[in-house]
PDB file of C-alpha atoms in Angstrom:
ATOM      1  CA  UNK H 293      -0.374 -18.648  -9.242  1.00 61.00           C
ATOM      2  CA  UNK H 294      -1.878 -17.521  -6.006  1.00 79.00           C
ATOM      3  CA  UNK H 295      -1.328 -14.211  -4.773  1.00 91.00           C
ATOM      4  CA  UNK H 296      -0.696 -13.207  -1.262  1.00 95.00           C
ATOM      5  CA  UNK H 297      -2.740 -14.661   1.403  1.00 95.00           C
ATOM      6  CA  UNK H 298      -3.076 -13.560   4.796  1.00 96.00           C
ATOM      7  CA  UNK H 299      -4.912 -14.928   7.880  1.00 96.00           C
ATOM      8  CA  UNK H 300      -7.608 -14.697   9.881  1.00 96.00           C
ATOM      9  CA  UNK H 301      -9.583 -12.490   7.563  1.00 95.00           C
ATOM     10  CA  UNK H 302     -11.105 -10.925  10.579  1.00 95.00           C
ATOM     11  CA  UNK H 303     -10.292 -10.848  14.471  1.00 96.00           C
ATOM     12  CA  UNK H 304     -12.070  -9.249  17.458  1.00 97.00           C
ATOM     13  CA  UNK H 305     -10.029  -8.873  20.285  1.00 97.00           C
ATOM     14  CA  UNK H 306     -10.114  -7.033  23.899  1.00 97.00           C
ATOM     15  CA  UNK H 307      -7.535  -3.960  24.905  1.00 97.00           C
ATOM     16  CA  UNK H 308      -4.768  -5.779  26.316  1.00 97.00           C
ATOM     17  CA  UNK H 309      -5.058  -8.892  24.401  1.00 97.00           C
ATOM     18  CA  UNK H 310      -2.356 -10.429  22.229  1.00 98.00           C
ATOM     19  CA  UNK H 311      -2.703 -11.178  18.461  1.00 98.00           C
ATOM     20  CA  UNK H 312      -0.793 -12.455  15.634  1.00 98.00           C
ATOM     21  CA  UNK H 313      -1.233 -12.164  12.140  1.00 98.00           C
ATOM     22  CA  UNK H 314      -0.267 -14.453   9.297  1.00 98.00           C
ATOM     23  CA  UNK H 315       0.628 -13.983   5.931  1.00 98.00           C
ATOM     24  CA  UNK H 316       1.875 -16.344   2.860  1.00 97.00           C
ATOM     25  CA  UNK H 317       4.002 -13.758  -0.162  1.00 96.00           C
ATOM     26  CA  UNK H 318       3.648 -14.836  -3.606  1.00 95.00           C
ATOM     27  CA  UNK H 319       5.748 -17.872  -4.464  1.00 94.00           C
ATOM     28  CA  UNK H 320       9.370 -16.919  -5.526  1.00 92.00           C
ATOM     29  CA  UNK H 321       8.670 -13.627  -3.297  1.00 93.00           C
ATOM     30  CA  UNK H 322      11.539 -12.918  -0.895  1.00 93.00           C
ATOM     31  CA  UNK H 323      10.235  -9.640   0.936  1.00 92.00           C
ATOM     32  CA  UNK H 324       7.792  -9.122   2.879  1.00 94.00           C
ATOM     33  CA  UNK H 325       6.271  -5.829   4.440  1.00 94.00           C
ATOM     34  CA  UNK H 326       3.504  -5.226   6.596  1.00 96.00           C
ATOM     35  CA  UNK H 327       1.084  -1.986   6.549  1.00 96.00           C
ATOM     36  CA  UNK H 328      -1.835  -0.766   8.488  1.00 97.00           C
ATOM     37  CA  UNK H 329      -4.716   1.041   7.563  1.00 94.00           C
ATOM     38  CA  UNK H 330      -7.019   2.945   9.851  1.00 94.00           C
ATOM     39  CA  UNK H 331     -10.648   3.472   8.482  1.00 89.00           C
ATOM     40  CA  UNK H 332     -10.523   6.537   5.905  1.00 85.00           C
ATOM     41  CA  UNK H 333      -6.448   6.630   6.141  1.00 90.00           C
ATOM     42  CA  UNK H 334      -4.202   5.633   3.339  1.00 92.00           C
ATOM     43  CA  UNK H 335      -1.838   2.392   4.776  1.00 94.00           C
ATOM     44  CA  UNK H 336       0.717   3.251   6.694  1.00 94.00           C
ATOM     45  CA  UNK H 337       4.277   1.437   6.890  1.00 93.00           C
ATOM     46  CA  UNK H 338       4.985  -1.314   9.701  1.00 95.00           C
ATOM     47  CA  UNK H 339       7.884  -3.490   9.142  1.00 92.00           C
ATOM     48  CA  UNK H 340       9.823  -4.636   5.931  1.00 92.00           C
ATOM     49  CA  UNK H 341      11.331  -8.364   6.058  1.00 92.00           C
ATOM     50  CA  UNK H 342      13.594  -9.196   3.622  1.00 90.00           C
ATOM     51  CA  UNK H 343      15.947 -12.718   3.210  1.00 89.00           C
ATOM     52  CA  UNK H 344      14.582 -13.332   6.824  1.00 90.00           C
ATOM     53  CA  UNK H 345      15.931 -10.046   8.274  1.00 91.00           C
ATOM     54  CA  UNK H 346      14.331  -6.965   9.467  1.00 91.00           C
ATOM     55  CA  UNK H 347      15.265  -3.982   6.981  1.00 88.00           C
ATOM     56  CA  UNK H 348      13.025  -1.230   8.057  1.00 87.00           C
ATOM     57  CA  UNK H 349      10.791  -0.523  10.408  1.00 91.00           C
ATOM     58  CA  UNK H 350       7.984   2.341  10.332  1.00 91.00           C
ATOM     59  CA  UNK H 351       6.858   4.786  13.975  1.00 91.00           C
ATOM     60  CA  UNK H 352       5.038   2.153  15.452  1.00 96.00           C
ATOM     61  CA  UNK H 353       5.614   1.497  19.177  1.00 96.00           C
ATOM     62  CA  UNK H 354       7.528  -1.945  20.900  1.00 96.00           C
ATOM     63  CA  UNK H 355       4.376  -3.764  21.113  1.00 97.00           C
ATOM     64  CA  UNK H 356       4.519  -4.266  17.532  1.00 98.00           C
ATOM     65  CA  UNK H 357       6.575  -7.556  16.426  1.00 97.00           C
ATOM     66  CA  UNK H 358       7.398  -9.157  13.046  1.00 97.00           C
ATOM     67  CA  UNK H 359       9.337 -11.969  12.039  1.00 96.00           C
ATOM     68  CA  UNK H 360       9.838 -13.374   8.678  1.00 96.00           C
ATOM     69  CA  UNK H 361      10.477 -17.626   8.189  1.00 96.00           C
ATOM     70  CA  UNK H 362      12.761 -19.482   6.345  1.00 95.00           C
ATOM     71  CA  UNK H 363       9.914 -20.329   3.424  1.00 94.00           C
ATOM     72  CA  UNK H 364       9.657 -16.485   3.470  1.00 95.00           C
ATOM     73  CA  UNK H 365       6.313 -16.481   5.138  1.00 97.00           C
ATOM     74  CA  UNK H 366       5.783 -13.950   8.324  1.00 97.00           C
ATOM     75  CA  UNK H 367       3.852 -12.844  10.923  1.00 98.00           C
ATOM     76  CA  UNK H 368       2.915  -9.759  12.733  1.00 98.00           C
ATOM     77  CA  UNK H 369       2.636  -9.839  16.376  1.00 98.00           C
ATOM     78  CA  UNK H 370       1.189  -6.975  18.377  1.00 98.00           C
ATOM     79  CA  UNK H 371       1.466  -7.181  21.992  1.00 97.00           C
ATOM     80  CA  UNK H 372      -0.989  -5.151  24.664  1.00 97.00           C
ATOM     81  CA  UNK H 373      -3.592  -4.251  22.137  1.00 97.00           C
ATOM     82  CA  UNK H 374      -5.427  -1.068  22.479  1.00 97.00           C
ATOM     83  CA  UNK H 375      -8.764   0.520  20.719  1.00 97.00           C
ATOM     84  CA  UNK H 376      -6.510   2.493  18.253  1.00 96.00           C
ATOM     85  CA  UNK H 377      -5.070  -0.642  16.918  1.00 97.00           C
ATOM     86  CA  UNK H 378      -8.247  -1.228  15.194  1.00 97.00           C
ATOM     87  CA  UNK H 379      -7.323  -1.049  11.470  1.00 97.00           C
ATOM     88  CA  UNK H 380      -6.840  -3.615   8.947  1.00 95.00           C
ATOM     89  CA  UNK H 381      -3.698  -4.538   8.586  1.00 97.00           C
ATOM     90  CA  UNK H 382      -1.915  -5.525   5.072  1.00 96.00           C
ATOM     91  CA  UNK H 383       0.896  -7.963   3.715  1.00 96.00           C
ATOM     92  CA  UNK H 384       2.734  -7.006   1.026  1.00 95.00           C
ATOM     93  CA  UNK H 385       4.986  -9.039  -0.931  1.00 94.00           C
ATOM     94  CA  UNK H 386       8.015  -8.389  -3.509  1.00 91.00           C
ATOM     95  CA  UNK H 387      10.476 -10.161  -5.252  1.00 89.00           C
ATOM     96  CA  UNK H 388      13.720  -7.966  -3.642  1.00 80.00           C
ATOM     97  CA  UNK H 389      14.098  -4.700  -1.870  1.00 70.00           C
ATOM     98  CA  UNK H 390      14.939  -2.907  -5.075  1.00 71.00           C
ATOM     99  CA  UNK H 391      12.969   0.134  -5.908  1.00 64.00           C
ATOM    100  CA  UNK H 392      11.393  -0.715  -9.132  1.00 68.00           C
ATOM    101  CA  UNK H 393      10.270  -3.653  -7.597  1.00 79.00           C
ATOM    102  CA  UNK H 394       6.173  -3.862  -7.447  1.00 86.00           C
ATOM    103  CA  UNK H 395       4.690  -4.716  -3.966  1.00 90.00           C
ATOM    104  CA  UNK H 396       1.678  -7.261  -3.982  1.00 92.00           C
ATOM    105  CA  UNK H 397      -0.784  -6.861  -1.212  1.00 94.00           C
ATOM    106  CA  UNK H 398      -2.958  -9.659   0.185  1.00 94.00           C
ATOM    107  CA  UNK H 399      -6.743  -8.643   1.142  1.00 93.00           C
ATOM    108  CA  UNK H 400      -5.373  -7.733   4.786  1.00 95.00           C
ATOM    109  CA  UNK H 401      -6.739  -8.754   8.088  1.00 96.00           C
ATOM    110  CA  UNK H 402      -9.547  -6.954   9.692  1.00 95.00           C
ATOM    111  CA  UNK H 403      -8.752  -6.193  13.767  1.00 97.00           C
ATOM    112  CA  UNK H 404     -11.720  -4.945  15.431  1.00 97.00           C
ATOM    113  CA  UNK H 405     -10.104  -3.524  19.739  1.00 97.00           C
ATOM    114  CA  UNK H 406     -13.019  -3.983  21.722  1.00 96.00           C
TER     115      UNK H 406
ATOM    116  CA  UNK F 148      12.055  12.017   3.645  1.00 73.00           C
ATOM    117  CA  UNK F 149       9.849  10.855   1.000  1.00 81.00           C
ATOM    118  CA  UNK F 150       5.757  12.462   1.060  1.00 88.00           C
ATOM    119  CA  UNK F 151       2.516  12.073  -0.984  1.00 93.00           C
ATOM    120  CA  UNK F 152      -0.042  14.868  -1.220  1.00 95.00           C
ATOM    121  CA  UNK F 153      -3.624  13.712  -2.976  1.00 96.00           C
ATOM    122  CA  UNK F 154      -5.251  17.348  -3.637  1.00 95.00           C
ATOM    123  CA  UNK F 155      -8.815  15.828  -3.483  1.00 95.00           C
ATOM    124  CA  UNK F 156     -10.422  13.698  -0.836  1.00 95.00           C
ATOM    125  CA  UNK F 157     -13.586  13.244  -2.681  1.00 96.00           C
ATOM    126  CA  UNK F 158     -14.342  13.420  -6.850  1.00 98.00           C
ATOM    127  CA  UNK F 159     -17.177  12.809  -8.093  1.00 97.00           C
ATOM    128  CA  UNK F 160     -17.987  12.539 -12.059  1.00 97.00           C
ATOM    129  CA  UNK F 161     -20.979  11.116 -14.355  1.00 97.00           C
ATOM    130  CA  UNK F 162     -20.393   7.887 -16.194  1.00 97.00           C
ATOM    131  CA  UNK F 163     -18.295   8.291 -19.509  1.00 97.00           C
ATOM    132  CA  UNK F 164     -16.863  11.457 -18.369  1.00 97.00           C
ATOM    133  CA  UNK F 165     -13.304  11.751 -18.002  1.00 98.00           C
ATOM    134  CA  UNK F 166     -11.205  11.190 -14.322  1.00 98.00           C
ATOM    135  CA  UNK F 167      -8.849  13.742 -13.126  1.00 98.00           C
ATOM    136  CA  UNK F 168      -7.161  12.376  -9.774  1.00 98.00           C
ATOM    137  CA  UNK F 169      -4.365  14.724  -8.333  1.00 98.00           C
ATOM    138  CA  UNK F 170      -0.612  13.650  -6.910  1.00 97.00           C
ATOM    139  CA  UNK F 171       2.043  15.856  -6.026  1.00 96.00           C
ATOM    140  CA  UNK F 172       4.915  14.137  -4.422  1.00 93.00           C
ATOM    141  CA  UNK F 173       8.144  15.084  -2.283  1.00 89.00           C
ATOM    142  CA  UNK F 174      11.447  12.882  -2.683  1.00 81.00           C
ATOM    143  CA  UNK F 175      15.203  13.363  -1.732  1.00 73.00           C
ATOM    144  CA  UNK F 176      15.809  10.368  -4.065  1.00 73.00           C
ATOM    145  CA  UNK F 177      14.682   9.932  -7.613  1.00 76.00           C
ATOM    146  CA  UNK F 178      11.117   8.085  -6.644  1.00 83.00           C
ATOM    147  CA  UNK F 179       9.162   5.367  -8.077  1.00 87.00           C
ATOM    148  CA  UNK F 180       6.272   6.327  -8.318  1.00 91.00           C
ATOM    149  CA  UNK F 181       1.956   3.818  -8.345  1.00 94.00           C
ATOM    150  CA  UNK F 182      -1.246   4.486  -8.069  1.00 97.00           C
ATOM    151  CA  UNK F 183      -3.230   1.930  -6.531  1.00 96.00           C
ATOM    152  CA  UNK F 184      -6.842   1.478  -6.178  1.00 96.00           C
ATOM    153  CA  UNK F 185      -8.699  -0.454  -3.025  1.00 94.00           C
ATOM    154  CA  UNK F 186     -12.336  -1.313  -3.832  1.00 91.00           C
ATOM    155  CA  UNK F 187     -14.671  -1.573  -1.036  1.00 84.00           C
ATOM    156  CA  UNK F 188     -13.356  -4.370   1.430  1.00 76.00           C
ATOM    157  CA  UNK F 189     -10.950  -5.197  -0.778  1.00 79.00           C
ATOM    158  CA  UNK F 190      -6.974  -5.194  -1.010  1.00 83.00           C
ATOM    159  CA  UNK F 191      -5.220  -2.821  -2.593  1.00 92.00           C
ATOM    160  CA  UNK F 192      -4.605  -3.601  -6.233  1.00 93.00           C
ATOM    161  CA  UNK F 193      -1.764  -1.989  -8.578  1.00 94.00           C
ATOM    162  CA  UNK F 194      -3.277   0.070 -11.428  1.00 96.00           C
ATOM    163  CA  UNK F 195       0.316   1.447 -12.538  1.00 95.00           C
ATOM    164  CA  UNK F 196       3.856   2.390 -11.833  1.00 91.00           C
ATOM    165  CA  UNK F 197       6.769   4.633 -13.073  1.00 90.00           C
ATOM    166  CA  UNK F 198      10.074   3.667 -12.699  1.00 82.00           C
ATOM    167  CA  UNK F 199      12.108   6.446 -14.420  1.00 76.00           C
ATOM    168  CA  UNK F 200      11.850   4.795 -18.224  1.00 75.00           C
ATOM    169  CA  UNK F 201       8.514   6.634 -20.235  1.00 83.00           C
ATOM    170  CA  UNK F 202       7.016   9.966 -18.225  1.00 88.00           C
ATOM    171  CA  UNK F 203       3.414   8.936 -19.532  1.00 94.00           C
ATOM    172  CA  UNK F 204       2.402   5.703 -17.942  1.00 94.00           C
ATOM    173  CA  UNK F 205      -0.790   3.515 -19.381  1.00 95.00           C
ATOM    174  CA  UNK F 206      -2.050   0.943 -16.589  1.00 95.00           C
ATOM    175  CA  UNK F 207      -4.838  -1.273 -16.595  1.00 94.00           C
ATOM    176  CA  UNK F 208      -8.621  -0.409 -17.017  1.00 94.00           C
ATOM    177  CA  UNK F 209      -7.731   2.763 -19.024  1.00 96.00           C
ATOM    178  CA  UNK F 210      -6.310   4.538 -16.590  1.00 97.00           C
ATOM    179  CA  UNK F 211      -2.618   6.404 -17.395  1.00 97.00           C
ATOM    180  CA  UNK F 212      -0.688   8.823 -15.597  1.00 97.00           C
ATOM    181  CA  UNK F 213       2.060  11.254 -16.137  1.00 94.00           C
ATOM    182  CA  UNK F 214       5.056  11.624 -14.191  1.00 92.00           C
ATOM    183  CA  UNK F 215       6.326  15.390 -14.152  1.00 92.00           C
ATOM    184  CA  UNK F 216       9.345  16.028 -12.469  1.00 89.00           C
ATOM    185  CA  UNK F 217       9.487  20.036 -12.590  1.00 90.00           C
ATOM    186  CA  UNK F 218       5.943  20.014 -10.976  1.00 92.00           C
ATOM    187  CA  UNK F 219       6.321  16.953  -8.825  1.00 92.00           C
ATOM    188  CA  UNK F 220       3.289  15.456  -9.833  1.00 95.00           C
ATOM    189  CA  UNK F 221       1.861  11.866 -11.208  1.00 96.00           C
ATOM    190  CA  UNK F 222      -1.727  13.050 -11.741  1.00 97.00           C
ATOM    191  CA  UNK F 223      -3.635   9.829 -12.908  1.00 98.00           C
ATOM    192  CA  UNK F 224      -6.544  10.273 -15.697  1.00 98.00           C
ATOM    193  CA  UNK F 225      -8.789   8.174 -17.525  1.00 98.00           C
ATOM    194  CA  UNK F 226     -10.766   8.941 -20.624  1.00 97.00           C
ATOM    195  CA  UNK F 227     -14.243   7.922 -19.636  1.00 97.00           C
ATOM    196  CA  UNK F 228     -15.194   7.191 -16.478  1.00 97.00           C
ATOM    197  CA  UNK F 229     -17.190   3.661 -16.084  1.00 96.00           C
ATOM    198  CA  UNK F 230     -19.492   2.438 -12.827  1.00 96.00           C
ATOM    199  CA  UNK F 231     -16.816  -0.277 -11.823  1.00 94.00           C
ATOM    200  CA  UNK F 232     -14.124   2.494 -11.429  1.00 96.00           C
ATOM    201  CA  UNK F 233     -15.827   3.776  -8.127  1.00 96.00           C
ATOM    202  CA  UNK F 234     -13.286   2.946  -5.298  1.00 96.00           C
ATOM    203  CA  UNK F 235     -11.012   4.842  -3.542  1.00 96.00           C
ATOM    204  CA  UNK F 236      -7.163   5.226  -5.226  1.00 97.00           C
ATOM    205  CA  UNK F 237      -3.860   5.806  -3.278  1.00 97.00           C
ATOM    206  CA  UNK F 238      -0.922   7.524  -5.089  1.00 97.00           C
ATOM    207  CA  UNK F 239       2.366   5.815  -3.351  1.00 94.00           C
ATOM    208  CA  UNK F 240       5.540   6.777  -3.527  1.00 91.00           C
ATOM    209  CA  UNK F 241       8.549   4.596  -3.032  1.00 85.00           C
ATOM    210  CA  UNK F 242      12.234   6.065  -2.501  1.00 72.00           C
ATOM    211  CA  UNK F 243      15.703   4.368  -2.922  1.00 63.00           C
ATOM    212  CA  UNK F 244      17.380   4.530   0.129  1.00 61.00           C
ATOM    213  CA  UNK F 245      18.724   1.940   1.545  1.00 57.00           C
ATOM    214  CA  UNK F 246      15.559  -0.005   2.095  1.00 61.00           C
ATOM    215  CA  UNK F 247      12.732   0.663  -0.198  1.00 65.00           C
ATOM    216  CA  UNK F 248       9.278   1.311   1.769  1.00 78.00           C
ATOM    217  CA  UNK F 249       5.854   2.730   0.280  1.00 86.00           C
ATOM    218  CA  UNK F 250       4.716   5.989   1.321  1.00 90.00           C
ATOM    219  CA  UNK F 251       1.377   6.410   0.767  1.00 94.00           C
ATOM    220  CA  UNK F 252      -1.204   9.487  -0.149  1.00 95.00           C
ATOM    221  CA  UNK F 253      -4.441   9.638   2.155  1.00 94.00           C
ATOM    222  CA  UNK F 254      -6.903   8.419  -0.871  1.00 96.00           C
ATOM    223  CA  UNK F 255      -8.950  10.143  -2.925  1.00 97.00           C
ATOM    224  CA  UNK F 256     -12.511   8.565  -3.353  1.00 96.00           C
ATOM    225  CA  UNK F 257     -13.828   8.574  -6.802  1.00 97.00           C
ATOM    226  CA  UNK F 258     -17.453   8.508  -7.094  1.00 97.00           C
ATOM    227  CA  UNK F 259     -19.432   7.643 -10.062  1.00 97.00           C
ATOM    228  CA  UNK F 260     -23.217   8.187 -11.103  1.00 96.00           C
ATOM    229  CA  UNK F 261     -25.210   7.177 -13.472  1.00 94.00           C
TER     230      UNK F 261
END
């Protein structure tokens, strides 16, 4: 079975820019969260999607978007980029919401701010 | 609010020597509790969870950790230490609470010579 996949791999963009981010959960997978990781930082939490509706949301500011599709696919949108939103930026995918459940993480997309 | 603390950024041990990595963890909820590992450019993969069944944990690759409740801790060890396991591992926490995100540790880097 293939695990989570996530596109582009990498991404340059310039401050101010727009840029969305894709990512595919694990077939059968009905939650999807979203996590970014600054060089030499441990990930830090975005957005959870889960059944196609937003059940948490992590201190990130407006400009970052998320919406999850009806084949439980999403994407992450982030709006006005800056230099500090270089980072790469990780999918995650799990069957539910419950806490025992495991969360699967794609190789992540690479977002270089020029 | 849920909170990871890895006690060492950097360890560093010869090859068949064993691996102490160090978690202590804060939770108002009883946690689940993983260590994951992220090799160089690469997503994060699970090496092991606790879920409140057995306190001693065996993942893959050797590695096992203990879950301690009275010290909050989920230190993760392996036996003897082998080239491949040089990578950097996150200890993550993950609380019950409504909506179940991952909280996760800053990383320690485990470095392996010869």
């Amino acid at each position: 079975d293939a695990g989570v996949t996530q596109s582009p791999t990498h991404l340059i963009k310039t401050r101010g820019q727009q840029v969305t981010l894709r990512c595919s959960p694990i077939s059968g997978h009905k939650s999807v969260s979203w996590y970014q990781q600054v060089l030499g930082q441990g990930p830090q939490f975005i957005f959870q999607y889960y059944e196609k509706e937003e059940r948490g949301r992590g201190n990130f500011p407006d400009r970052f978007s998320a919406r999850q599709f009806p084949n439980y696919s999403s994407e992450l949108n982030v709006n006005a980029l800056l230099l500090g939103d270089s980072a790469l930026y990780l999918c995650a995918s799990s069957l539910s919401q419950r806490r025992q459940e495991t969360q699967y993480f794609g190789p992540g997309t690479r977002l270089l701010v020029l | 609010a849920q909170s990871v603390t890895q006690l060492d950024s950097h360890v560093s041990v010869s090859e068949g020597t064993p691996v102490l990595l160090r978690c202590n963890y804060s939770s108002s909820y009883s946690p689940s509790l993983f260590w994951y590992v992220q090799h160089p450019n690469k997503g994060l993969q699970l090496l092991l969870k606790y879920t409140s069944a057995a306190t001693l944990v065996k993942g893959i690759n050797g590695f096992e950790a203990e879950f301690k409740k009275s010290e909050t801790s989920f230190h993760l060890t392996k036996p003897s230490a082998h080239m491949s396991d040089a990578a950097e591992y996150f200890c993550v926490v993950k609380e019950d609470s409504g909506y179940s995100t991952l909280t996760f540790g800053k990383g320690t880097m485990l470095l392996v010579s010869p």
